[in-house]
Coordinates of C-alpha atoms and ligand atoms in Angstrom, one line a residue:
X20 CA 0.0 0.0 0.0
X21 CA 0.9 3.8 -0.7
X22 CA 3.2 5.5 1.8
X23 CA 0.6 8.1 2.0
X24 CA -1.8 5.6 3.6
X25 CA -2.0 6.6 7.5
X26 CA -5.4 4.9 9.1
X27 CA -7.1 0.7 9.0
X28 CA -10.7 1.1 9.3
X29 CA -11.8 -2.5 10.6
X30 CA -15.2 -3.8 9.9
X31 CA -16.6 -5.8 13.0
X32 CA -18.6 -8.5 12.4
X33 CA -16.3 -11.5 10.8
X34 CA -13.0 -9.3 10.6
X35 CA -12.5 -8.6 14.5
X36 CA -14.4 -11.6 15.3
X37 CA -16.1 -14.5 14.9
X38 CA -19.8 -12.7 15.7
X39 CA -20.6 -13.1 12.1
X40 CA -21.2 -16.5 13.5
X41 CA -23.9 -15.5 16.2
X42 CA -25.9 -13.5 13.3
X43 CA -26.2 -16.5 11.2
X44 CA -27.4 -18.4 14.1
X45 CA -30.2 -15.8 15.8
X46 CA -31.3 -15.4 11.9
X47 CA -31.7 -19.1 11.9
X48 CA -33.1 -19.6 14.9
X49 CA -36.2 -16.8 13.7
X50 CA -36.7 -17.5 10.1
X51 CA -36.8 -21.7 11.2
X52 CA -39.7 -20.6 13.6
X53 CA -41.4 -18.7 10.5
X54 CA -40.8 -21.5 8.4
X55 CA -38.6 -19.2 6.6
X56 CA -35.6 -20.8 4.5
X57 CA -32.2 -19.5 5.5
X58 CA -28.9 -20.8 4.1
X59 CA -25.2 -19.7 4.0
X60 CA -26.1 -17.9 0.8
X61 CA -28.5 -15.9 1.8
X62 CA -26.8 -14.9 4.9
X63 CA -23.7 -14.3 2.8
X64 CA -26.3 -10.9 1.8
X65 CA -26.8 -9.9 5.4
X66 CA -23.3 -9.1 6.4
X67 CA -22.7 -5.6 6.7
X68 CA -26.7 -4.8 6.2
X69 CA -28.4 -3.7 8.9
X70 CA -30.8 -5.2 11.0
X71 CA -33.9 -4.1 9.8
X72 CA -32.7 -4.4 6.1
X73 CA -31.1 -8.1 6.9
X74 CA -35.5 -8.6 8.0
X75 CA -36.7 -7.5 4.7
X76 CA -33.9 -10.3 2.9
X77 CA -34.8 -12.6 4.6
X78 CA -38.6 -12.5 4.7
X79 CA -37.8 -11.4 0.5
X80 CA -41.6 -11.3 -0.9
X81 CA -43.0 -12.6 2.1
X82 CA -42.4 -9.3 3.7
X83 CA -45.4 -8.2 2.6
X84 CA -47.7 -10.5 4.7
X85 CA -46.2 -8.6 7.8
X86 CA -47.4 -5.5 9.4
X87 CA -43.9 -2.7 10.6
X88 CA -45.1 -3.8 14.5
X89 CA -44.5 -7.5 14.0
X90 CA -41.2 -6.4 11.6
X91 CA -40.0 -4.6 14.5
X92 CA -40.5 -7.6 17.2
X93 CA -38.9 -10.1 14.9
X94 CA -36.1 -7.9 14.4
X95 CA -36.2 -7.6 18.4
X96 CA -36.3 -11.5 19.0
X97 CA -33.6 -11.9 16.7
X98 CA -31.6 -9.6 18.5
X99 CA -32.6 -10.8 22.2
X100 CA -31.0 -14.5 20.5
X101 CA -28.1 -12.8 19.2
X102 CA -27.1 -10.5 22.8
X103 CA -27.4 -14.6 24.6
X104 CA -23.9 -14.9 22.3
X105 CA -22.8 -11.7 23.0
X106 CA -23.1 -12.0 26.9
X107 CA -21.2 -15.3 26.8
X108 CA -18.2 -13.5 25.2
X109 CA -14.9 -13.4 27.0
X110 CA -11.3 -11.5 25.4
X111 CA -10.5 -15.6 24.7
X112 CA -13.0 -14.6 21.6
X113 CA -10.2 -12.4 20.2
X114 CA -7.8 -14.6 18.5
X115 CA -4.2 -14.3 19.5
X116 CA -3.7 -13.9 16.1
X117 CA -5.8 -11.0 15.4
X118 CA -4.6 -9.2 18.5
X119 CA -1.2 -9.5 17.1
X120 CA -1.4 -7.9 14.4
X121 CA -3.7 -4.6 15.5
X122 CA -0.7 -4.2 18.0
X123 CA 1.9 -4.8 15.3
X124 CA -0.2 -2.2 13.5
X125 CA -0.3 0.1 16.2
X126 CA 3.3 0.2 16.5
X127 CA 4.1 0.5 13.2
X128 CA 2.5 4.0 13.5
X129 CA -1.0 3.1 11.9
X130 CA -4.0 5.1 13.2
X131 CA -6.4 1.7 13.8
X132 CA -10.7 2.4 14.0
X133 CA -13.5 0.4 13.9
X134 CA -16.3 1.1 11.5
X135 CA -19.3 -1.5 12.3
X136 CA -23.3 -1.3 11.0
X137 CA -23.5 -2.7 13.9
X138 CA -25.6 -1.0 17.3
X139 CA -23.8 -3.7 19.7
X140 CA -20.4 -2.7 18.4
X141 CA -19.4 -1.1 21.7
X142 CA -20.4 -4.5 24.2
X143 CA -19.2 -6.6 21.9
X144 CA -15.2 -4.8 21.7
X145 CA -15.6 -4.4 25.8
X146 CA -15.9 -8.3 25.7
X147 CA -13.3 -9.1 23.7
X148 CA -11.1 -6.7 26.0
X149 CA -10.6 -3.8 23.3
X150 CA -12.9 -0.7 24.9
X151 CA -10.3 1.5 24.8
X152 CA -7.8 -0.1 22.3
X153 CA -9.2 2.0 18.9
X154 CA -8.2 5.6 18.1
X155 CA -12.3 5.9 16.7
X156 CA -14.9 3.5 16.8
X157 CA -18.0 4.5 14.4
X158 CA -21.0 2.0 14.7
X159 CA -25.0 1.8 14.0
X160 CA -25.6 3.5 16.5
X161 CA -24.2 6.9 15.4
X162 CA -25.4 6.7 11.2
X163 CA -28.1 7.2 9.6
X164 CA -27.6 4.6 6.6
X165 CA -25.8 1.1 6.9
X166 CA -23.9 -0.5 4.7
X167 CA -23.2 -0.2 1.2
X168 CA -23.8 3.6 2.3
X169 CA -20.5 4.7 2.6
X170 CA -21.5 7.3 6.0
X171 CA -20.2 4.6 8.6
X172 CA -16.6 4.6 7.4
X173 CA -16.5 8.4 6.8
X174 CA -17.6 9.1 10.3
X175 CA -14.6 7.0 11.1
X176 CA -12.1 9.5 8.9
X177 CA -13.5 12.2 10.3
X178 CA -13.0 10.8 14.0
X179 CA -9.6 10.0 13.4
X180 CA -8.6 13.5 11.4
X181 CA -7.5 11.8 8.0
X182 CA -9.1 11.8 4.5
X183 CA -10.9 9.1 2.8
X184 CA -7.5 8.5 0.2
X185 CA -5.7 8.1 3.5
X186 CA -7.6 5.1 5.1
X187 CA -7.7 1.8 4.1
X188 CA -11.1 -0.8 5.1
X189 CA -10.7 -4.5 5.8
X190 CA -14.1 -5.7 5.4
X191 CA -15.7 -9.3 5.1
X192 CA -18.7 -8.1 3.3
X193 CA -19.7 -7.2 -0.7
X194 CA -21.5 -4.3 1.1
X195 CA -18.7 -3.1 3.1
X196 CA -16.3 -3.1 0.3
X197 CA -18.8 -1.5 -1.8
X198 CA -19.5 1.4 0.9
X199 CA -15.2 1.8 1.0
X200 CA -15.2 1.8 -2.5
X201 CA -18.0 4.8 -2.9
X202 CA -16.6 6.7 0.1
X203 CA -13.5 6.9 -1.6
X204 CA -11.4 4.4 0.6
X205 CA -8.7 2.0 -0.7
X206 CA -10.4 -1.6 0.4
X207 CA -8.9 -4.9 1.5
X208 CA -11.5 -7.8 1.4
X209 CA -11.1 -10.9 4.0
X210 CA -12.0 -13.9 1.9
X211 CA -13.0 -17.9 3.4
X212 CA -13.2 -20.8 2.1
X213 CA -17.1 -20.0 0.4
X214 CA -17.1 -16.4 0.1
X215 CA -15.2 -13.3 -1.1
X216 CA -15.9 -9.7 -0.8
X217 CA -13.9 -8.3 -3.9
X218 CA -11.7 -5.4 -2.9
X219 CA -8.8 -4.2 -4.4
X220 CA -6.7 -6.8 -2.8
X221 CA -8.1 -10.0 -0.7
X222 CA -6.3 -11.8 1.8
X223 CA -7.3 -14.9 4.1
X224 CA -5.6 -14.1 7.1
X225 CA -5.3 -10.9 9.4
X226 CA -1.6 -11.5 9.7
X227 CA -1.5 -11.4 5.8
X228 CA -1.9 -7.7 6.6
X229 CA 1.7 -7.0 8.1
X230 CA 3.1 -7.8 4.3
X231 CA 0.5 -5.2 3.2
X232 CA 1.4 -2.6 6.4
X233 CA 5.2 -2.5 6.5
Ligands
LIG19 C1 -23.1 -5.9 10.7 C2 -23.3 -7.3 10.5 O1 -21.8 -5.7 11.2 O2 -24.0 -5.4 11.7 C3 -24.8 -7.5 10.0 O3 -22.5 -7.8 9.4 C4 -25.7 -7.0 11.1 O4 -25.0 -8.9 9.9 C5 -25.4 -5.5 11.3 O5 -27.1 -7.1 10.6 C6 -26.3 -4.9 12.4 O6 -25.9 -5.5 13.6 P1 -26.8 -5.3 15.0 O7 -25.8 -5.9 16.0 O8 -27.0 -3.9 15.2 O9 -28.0 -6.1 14.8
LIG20 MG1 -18.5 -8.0 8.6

């Protein structure tokens, strides 16, 4: 990457950590009980998406059959699922691998932020032990659009004092890379086994990313 590169804007959700995981499940757990099929693929289109919006894939043309009051209780069952995950969370969640590298990061000068659709960004960093580890954290809770908007990764420039051109997103999902891309960010997209995000440059592996960061 560019010398002129000075911030890593960290998506959440299945870059961080393995929540990605609890998402699938709660989603599982509520479309099953609605009789609802939900498979890896069509999860594969919730990451990044808000909650709301990750309701209206999943129901698809269903969604019409459903009044905004009972949208807005499945969306809070799924959530109550998803927290019983979240409250189980200890810092042995946080790879030793992944906390490697954001302090190899750190010390090679590297402003680090978090830039999450998600509106349990903040517990879910105070389980894992990193509160008060990232120069900016931007979540759901402080935008207006999710993801493929670009608003939750500028909010994170702007917190950390830099311009889009000097920030690069690691992101797991199509949406994320497509919100980097649009806000004007260079984008690295974390890739598995059954699924890659594009981006400019895709690596398997956090630790990939001190080749990228020298
Ligand atoms: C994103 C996840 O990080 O946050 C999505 O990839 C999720 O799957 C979104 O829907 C919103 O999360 P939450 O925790 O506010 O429901
Ligand atoms: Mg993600």
């Amino acid at each position: 990457m560019d010398k002129g590169i000075k911030a890593i804007i960290f998506d959440l959700d299945g870059v961080i950590c393995r929540t990605d995981r609890y998402h699938y499940l709660a989603w599982k757990a509520l479309a099953d009980k609605l009789g609802i099929p939900f498979d890896e693929e069509v999860n594969q289109r919730l990451r990044g998406v808000s909650r709301r919006e990750s309701l209206e894939i999943i129901l698809g043309a269903r969604g019409g059959a459903y009044s905004g009051a009972e949208k807005l209780a499945m969306t809070e069952e799924k959530n109550a699922v998803y927290k019983t995950y979240l409250t189980a969370m200890t810092p042995e969640d946080l790879s030793p691998e992944t906390l490697a590298v954001l302090r190899a990061l750190r010390r090679r000068g590297y402003l680090l932020a978090i830039g999450s659709s998600s509106r349990n960004a903040r517990q879910i960093l105070e389980r894992l032990g990193l509160g008060d580890f990232f120069d900016a954290v931007a979540d759901g809770t402080q935008i207006a659009r999710s993801k493929p908007d670009p608003e939750v990764f500028l909010l994170a420039a702007s917190l950390l004092g830099v311009r889009p051109g000097e920030a690069v997103v690691v992101e797991d999902a199509a949406s994320g890379v497509q919100a980097a891309r649009s806000g004007g960010f260079r984008v690295i997209g974390l890739c598995s086994a059954d699924h890659d995000p594009g981006g400019e440059v895709s690596v398997e592996g956090l630790s990939q990313l001190l080749d990228i960061f020298r």
